[in-house]
Coordinates of C-alpha atoms and ligand atoms in Angstrom, one line a residue:
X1293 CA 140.3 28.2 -23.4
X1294 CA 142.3 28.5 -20.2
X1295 CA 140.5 30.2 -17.1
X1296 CA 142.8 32.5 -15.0
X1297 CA 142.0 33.9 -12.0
X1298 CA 142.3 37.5 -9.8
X1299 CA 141.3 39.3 -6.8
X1300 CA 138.1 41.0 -6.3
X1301 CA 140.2 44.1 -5.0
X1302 CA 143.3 43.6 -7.3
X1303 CA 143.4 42.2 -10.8
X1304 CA 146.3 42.7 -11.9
X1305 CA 147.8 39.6 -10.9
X1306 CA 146.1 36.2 -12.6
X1307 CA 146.6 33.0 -11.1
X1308 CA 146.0 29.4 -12.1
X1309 CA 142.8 27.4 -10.3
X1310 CA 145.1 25.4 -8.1
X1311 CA 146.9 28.5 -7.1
X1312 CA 143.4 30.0 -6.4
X1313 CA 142.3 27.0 -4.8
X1314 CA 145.1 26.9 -2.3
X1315 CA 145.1 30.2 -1.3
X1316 CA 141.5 30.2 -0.6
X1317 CA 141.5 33.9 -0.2
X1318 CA 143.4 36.7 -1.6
X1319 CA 145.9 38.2 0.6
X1320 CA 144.3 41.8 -0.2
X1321 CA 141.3 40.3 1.8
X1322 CA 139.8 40.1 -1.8
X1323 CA 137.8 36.6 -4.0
X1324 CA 139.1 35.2 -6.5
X1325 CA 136.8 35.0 -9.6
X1326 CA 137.1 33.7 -12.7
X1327 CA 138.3 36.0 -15.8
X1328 CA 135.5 35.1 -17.7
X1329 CA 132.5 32.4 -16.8
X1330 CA 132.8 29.5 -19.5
X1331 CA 130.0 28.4 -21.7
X1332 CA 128.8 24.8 -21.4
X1333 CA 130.8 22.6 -24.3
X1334 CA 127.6 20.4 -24.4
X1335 CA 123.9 20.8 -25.6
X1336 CA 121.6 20.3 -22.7
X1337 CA 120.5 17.0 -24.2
X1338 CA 123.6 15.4 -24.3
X1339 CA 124.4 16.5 -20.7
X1340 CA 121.1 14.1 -19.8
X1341 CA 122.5 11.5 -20.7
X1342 CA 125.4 11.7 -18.1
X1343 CA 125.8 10.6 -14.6
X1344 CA 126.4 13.2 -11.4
X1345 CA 130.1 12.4 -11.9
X1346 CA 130.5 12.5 -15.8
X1347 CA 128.6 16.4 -15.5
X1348 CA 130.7 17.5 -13.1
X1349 CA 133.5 16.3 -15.2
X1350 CA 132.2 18.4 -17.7
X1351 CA 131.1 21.5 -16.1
X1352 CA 134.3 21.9 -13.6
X1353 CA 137.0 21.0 -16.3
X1354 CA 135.6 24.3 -17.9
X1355 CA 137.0 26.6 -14.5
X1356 CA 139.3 24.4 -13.6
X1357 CA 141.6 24.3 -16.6
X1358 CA 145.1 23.7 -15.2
X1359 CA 144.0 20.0 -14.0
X1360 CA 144.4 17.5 -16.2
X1361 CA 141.6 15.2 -17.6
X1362 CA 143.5 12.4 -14.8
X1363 CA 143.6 14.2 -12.6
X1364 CA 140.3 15.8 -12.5
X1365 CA 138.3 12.3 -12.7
X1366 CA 140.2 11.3 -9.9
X1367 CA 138.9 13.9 -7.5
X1368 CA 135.1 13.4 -8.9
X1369 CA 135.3 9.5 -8.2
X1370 CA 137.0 10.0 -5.0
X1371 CA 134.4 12.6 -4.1
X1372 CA 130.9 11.2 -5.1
X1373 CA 131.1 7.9 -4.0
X1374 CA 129.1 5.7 -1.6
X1375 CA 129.4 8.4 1.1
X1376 CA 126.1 9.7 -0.6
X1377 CA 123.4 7.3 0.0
X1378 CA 122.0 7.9 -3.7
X1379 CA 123.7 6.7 -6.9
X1380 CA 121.7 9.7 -8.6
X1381 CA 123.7 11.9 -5.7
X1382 CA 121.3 14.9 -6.3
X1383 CA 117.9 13.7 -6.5
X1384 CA 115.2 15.4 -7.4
X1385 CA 111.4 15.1 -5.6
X1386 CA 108.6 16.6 -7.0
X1387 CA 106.3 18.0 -4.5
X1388 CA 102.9 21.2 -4.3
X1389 CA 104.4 21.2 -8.0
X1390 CA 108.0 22.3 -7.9
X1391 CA 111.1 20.4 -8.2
X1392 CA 113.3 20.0 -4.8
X1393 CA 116.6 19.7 -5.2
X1394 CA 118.0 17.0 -2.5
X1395 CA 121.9 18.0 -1.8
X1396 CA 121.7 16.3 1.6
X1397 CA 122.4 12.8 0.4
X1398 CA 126.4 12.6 1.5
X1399 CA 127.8 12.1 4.9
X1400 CA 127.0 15.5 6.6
X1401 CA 123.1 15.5 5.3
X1402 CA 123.4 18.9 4.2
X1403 CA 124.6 20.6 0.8
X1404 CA 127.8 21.4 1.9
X1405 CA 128.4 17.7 1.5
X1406 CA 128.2 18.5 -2.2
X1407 CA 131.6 20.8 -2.3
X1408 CA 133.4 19.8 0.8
X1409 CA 133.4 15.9 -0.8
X1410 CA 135.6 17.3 -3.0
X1411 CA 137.5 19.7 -2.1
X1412 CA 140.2 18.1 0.0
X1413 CA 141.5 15.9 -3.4
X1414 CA 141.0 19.3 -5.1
X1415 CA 143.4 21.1 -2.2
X1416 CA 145.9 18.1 -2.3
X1417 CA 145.9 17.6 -5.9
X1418 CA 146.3 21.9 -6.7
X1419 CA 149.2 21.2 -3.6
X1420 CA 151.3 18.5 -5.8
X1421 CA 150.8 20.7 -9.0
X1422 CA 152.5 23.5 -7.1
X1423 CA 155.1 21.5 -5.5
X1424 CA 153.9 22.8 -2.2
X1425 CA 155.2 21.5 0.7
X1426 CA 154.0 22.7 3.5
X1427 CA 151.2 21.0 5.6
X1428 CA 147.7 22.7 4.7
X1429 CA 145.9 23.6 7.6
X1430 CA 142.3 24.9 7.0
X1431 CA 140.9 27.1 9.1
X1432 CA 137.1 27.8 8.7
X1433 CA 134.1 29.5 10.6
X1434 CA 131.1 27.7 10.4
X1435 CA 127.1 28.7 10.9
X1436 CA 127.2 25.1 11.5
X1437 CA 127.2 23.1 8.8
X1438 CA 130.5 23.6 6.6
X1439 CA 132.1 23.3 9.6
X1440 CA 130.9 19.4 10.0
X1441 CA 131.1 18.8 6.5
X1442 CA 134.6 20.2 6.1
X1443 CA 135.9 18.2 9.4
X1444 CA 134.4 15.1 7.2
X1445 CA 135.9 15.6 4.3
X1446 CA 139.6 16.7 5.6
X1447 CA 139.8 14.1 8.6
X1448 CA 143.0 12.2 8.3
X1449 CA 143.2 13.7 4.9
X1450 CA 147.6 13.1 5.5
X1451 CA 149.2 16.6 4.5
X1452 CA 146.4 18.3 6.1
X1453 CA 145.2 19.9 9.4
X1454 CA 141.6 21.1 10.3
X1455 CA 140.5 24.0 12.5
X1456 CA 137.0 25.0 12.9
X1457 CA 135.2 28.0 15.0
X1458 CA 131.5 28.1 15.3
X1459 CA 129.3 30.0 17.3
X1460 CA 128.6 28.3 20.8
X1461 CA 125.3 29.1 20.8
X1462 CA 124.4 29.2 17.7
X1463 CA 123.7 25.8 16.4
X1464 CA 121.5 23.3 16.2
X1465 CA 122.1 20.1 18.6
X1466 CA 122.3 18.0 16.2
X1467 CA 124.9 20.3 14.5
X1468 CA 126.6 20.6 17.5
X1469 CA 127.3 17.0 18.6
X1470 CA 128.3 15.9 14.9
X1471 CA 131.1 18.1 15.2
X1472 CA 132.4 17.7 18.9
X1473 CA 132.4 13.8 17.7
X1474 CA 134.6 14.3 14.9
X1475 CA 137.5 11.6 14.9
X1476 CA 140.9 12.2 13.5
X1477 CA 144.2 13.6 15.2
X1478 CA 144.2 16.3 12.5
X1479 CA 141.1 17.9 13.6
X1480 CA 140.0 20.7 16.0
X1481 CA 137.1 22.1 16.7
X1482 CA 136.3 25.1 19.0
X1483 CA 133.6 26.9 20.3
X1484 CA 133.4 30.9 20.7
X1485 CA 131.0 33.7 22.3
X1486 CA 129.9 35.1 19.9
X1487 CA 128.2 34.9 16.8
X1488 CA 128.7 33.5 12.9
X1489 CA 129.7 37.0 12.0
X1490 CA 132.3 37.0 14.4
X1491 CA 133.4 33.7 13.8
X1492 CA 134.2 34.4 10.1
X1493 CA 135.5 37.9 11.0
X1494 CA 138.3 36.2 13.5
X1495 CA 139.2 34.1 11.0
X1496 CA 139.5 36.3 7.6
X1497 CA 141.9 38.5 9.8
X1498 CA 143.8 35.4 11.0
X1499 CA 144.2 34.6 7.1
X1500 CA 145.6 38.4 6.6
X1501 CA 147.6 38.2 9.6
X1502 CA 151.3 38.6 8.0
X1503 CA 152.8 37.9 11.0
X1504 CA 151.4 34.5 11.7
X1505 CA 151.7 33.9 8.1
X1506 CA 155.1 33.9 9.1
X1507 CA 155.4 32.2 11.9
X1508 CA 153.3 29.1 10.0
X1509 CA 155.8 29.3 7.1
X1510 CA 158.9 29.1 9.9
X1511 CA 157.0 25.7 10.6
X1512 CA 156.5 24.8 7.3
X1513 CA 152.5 25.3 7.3
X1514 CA 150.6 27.5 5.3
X1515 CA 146.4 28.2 6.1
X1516 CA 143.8 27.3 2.9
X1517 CA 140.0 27.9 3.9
X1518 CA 137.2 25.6 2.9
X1519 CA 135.1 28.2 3.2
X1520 CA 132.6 29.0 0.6
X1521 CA 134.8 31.8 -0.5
X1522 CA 137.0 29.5 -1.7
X1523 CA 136.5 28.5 -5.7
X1524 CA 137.4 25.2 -4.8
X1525 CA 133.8 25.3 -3.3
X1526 CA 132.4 27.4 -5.7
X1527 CA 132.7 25.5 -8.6
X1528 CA 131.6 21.7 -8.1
X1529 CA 128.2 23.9 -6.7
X1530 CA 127.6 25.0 -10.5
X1531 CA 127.8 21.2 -11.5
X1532 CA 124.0 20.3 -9.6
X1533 CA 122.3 23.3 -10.5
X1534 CA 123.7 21.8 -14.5
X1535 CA 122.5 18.2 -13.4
X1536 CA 119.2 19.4 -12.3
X1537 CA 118.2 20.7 -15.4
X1538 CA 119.4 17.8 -17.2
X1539 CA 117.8 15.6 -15.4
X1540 CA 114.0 17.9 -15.8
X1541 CA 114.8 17.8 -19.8
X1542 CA 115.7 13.6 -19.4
X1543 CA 112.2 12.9 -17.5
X1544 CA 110.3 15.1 -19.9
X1545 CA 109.3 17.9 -17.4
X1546 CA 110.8 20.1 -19.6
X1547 CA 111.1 20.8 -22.7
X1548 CA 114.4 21.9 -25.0
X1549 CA 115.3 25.5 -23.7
X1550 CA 112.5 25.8 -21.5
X1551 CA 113.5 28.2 -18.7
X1552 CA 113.3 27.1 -15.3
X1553 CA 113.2 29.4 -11.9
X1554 CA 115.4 28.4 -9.3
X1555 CA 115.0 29.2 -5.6
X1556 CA 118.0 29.2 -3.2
X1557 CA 118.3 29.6 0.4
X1558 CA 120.8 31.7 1.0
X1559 CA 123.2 32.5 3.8
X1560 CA 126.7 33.4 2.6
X1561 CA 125.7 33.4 -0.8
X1562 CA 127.8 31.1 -2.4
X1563 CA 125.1 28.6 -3.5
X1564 CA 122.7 30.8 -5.1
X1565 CA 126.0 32.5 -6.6
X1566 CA 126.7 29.3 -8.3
X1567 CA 123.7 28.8 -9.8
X1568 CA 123.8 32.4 -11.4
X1569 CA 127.8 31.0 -13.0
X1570 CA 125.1 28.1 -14.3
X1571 CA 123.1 30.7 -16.0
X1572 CA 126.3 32.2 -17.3
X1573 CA 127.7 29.3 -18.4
X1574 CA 124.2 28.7 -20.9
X1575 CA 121.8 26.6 -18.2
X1576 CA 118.3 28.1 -19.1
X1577 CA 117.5 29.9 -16.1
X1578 CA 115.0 32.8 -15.8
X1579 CA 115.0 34.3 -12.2
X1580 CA 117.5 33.5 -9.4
X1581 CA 115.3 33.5 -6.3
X1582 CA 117.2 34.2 -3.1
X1583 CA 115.6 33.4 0.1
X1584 CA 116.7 34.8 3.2
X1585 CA 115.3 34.7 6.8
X1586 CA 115.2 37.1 9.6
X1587 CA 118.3 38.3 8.6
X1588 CA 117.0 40.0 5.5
X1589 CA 119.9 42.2 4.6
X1590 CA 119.9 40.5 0.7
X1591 CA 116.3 41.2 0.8
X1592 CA 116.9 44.7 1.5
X1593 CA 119.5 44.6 -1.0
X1594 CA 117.5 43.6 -3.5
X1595 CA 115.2 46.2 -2.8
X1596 CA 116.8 49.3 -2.6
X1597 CA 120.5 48.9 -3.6
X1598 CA 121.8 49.5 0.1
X1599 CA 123.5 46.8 1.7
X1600 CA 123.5 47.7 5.6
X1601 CA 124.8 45.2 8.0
X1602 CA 123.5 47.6 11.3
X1603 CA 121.3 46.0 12.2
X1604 CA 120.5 43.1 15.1
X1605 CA 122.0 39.9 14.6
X1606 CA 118.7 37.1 15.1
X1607 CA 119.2 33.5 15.9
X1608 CA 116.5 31.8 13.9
X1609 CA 115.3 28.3 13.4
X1610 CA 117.5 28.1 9.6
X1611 CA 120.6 28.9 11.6
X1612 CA 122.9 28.8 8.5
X1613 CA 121.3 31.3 6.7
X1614 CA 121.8 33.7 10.1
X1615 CA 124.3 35.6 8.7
X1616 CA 124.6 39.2 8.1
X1617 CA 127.6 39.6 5.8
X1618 CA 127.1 37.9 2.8
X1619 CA 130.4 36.8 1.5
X1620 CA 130.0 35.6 -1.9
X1621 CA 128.1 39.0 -2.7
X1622 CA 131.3 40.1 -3.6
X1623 CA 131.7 38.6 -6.7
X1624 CA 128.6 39.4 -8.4
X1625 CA 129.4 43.3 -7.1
X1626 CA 132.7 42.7 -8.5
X1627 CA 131.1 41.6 -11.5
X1628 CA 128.7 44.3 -11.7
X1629 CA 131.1 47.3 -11.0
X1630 CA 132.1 46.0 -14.2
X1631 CA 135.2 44.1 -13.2
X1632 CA 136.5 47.2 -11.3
X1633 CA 138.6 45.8 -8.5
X1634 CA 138.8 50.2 -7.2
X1635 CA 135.4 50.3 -7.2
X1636 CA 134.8 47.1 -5.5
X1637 CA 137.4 47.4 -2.8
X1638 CA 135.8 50.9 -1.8
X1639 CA 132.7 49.2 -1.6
X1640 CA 134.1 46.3 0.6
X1641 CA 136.0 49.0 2.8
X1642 CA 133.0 51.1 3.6
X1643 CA 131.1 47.6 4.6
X1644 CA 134.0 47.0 7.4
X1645 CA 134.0 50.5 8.2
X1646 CA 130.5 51.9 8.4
X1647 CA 128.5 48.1 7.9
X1648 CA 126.9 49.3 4.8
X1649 CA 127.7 50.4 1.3
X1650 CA 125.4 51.6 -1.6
X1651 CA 125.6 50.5 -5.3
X1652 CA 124.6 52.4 -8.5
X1653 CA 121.7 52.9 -10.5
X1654 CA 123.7 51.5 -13.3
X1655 CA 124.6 48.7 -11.0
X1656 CA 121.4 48.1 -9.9
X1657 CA 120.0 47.3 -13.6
X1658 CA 122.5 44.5 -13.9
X1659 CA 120.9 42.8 -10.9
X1660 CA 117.0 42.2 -12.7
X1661 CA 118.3 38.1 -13.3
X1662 CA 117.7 38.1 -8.9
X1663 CA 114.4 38.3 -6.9
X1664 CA 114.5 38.7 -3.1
X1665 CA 111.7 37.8 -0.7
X1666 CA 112.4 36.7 3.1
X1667 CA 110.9 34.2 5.5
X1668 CA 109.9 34.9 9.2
X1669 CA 109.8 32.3 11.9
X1670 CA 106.7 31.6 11.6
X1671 CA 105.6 31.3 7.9
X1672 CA 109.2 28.7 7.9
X1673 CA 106.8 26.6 10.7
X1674 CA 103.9 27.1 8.6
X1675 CA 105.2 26.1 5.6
X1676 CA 106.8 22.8 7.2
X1677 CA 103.3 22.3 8.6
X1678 CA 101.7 22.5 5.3
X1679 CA 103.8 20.7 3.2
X1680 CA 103.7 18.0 5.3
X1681 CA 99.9 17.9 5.9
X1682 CA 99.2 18.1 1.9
X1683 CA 101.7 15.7 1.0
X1684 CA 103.6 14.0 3.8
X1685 CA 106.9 15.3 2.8
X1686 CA 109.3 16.6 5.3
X1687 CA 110.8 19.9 4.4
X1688 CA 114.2 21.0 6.9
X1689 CA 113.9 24.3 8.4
X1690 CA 116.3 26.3 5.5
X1691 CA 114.3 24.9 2.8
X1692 CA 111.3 25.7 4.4
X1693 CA 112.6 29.6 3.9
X1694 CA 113.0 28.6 0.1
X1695 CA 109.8 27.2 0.0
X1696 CA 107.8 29.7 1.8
X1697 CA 109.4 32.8 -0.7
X1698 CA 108.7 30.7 -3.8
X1699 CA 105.3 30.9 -2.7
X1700 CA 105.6 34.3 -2.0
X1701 CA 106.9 35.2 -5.4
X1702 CA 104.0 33.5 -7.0
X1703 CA 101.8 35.4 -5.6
X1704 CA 104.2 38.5 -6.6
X1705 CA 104.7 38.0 -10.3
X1706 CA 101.9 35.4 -11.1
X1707 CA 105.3 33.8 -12.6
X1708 CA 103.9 29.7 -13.2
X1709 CA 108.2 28.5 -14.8
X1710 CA 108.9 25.0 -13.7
X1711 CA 111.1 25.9 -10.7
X1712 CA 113.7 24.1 -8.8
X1713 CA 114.2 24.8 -5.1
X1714 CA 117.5 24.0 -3.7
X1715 CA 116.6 21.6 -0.5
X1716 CA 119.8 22.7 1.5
X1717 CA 119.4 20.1 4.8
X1718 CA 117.5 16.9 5.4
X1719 CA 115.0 17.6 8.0
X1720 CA 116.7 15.4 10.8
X1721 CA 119.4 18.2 10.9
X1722 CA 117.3 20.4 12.8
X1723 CA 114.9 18.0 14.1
X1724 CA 113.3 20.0 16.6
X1725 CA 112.4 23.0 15.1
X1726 CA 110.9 20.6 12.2
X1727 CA 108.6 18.6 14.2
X1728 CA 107.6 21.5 16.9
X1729 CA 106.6 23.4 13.3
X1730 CA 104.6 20.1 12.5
X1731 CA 103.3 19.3 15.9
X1732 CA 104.1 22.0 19.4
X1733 CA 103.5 18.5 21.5
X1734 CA 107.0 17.4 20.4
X1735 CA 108.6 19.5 22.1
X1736 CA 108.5 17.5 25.3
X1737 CA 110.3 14.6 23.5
X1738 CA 114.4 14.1 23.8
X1739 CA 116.5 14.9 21.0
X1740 CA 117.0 11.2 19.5
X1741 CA 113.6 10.0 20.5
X1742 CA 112.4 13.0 17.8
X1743 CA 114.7 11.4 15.6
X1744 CA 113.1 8.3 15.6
X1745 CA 109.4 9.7 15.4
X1746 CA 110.6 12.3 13.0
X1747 CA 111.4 9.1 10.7
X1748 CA 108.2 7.1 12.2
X1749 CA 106.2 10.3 10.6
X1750 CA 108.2 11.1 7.3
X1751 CA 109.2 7.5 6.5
X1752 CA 112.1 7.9 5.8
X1753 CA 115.1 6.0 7.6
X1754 CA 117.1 7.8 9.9
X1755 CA 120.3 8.7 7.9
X1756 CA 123.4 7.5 8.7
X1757 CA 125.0 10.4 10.3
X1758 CA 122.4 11.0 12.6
X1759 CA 122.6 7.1 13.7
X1760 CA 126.6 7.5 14.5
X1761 CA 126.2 10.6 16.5
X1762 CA 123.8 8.7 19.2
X1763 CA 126.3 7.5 21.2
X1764 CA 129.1 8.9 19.8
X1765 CA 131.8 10.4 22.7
X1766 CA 132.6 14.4 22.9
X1767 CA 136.0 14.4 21.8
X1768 CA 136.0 18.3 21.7
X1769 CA 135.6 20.2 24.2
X1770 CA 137.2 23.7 23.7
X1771 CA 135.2 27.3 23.8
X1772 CA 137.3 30.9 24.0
X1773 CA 136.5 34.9 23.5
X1774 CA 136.9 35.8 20.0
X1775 CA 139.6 37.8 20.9
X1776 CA 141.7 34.2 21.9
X1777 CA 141.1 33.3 18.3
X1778 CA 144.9 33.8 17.1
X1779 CA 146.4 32.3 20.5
X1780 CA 143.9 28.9 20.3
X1781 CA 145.7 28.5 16.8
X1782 CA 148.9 28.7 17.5
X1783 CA 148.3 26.3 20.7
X1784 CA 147.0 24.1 18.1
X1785 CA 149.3 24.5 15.9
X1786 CA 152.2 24.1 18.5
X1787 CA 154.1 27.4 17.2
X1788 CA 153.6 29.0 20.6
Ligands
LIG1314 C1 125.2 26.9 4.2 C2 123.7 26.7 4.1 C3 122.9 27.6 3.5 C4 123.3 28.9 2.9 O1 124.1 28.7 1.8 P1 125.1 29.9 1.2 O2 125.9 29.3 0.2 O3 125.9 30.2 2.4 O4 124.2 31.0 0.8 C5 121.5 27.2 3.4 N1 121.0 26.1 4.0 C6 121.9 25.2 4.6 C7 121.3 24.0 5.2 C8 123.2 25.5 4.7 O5 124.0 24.6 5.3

């Protein structure tokens, strides 16, 4: 059965998933979602039999339904390939007795490896079906890690041009320098005051800027975002949270059916989105566990039904989970306005207008599948602490926020389901705040000797995008206002 797709604030126009794909975003300022979620064509069983590639085959030719078989394959192959430095791709590692979910095995070493592989063949390939011919410039705000693993995957990608904002000081070092190295003479990268908010703010009204939009076209370029709002993202997320429980039923952790918890640290909300279109699409999921830091506004959410952005912005240790609008949220209050775009769009208008917005009782009963708990600073450095003095294993600082409100939800609901945490960065991401958490004696150490002891302590080599970036030259150097967002562009872009 075909999947079309519409806008979050208008559906009465359906588009194909290439169309949706290339536009990124809907030029209301709405999401795209799907017009239904589709149910899994395989058992569970036979799905543990496959490889990350033949699942994700199988789980993305369900939304995806306007690529052929050829087509499809191609991206997948092209995608998960030796730029992960597992054949299994999503490993996972049992440890304190719950299943983490490693999606930092590709080039960028964290999960945003797992989409952005992808989704230049996706944007190139949805481009050719639609005899576009434009260039595609993406333009994307980053917390810090899309924005590395998007320059990655789009570098030299020919047809293509990359432009990334992030916050200037909100990043981790590490984070920093891998994008200010980035090679490739279709790539920018620019820093602004300000913070993540801002950054994706700029660039959503860049995207529903008519006039530059124009311009662009005059050129003959059009903007697409990598951004998680983007389905092209969305999707190939569903395909681990798929693999994962394959892979429990395959070893025998599981049994057939058994339900599994799964825990998700959550920023934007597009991950822990994805794993709810798993549940949808027949993966045996109880609770969808969402983690937040500081910035607890989904916790809050979850709580009382008010979703209230007034509040003050904190720079924590899990930097890509410091976000206070929640993008992806859209959808699933989309979905639970009942599919009403009116209701939706007045929803999404009083969150630009007055920061917050307030959702029914009705809609409130359609959100029991979620639990929301929060992390502070401290419990994330305890729990990284305490994992790695019970077991030696080396959580990063975002899964340490999953892992400390999985505990937390134990204790809660006395809930013992086998439960999968999604382990969003390897640890030698955010390096320091990892081994300060472990030991405050490191802080006196350099930022690549860490490295090095960080891997002398874990055991584990240093991965190879951390080894490039050593010596690596700053080829970017740019910072502006965020109110220069628009004119940095169109310098970029040479249109003025
Ligand atoms: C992006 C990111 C998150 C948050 O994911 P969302 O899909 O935005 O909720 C969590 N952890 C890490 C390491 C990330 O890069």
């Amino acid at each position: 059965m075909e999947v079309y797709y519409s806008s979050t604030r208008d559906n009465s126009k359906m588009i194909t998933a290439s169309q949706a794909i290339l536009q990124g975003l809907s030029a209301d300022g709405g999401l795209f979602v799907p017009d239904h979620i589709p149910a899994l064509s395989l058992s569970m069983r036979e799905l543990a039999g496959m490889s990350y590639q033949e699942t994700a085959y199988e789980v993305m030719k369900l939304f995806l339904t306007d690529f052929t078989e050829e087509e499809l394959r191609t991206c997948i192959a092209r995608a998960y390939d030796a730029k992960f430095d597992t054949d299994v791709i999503a490993p996972l590692v049992e440890a304190e007795g719950a299943y983490y979910l490693e999606l930092f095995h590709g080039a960028t070493i964290a999960f945003k490896d797992m989409a952005l592989s992808i989704l230049p063949h996706l944007m190139i390939t949805s481009a050719k079906k639609n005899q576009v011919k434009n260039e595609i410039v993406i333009l994307t705000a980053t917390s810090g890690d899309t924005g590395k693993a998007a320059l990655a995957g789009f570098a030299d990608v020919a047809g293509t041009k990359i432009i990334v904002f992030y916050p200037k000081n909100g990043v981790s070092p590490i984070q920093e320098k891998q994008m200010v190295t980035q090679k490739g003479d279709n790539t920018f990268v620019v820093g602004i005051h300000g913070n993540f908010d801002d950054a994706q703010t700029g660039v959503k009204k860049l995207f529903n800027d008519q006039e530059l939009a124009a311009e662009m076209a005059a050129h003959s370029l059009q903007f697409s975002s990598a951004n998680s709002i983007n389905i092209g993202r969305l999707v190939p997320q569903v395909v681990y949270y798929v693999y994962a429980y394959a892979q429990l039923l395959k070893e025998g952790k599981i049994a057939d059916a058994e339900k599994i918890n799964v825990v998700v640290p959550t920023g934007n909300f597009g991950n822990i989105l994805a794993a709810f279109y798993a549940k949808n699409m027949g993966v045996p999921i109880g609770k969808l566990i969402c983690a937040s830091n500081e910035n607890k506004v989904l916790f809050d959410f979850f709580r009382t039904g008010d979703y209230d952005r007034n509040r003050e912005f904190k720079l924590t240790s899990s930097p890509s989970m410091d976000i206070l609008i929640s993008s992806n949220l859209e959808r699933l209050i989309y979905r639970i306005a009942g599919s009403d775009p009116v209701k939706n769009a007045a929803m999404m208008k009083s969150l630009s207008e007055q920061g917050s917005y307030q959702i029914t009782p009705e809609m409130r009963e359609q959100l029991s599948d979620f639990y929301g708990n929060f992390a502070d600073e401290q419990e994330t450095a305890d729990r990284i602490k305490a994992m790695y003095d019970n077991t030696g294993y080396v959580l990063d600082t975002h899964t340490a926020v999953a892992s400390a409100v999985y505990q937390k939800y134990v204790a809660d609901t006395k809930d013992e389901t086998k439960t999968v945490i999604a382990s969003t960065a390897s640890p030698f991401k955010f390096t320091r705040s990892v081994m300060n958490a472990i030991d405050p004696k490191y802080d006196a150490m350099g930022d690549f000797e860490l490295v090095d002891e960080l891997s002398r302590i874990a055991n584990v080599a240093v991965p190879k995008a951390v080894e490039e970036i050593r010596t690596a030259p700053i080829l970017h150097d740019h910072v502006c206002d965020k109110t220069e967002m628009k004119a940095v562009v169109k310098r970029f872009l040479g249109i003025g």
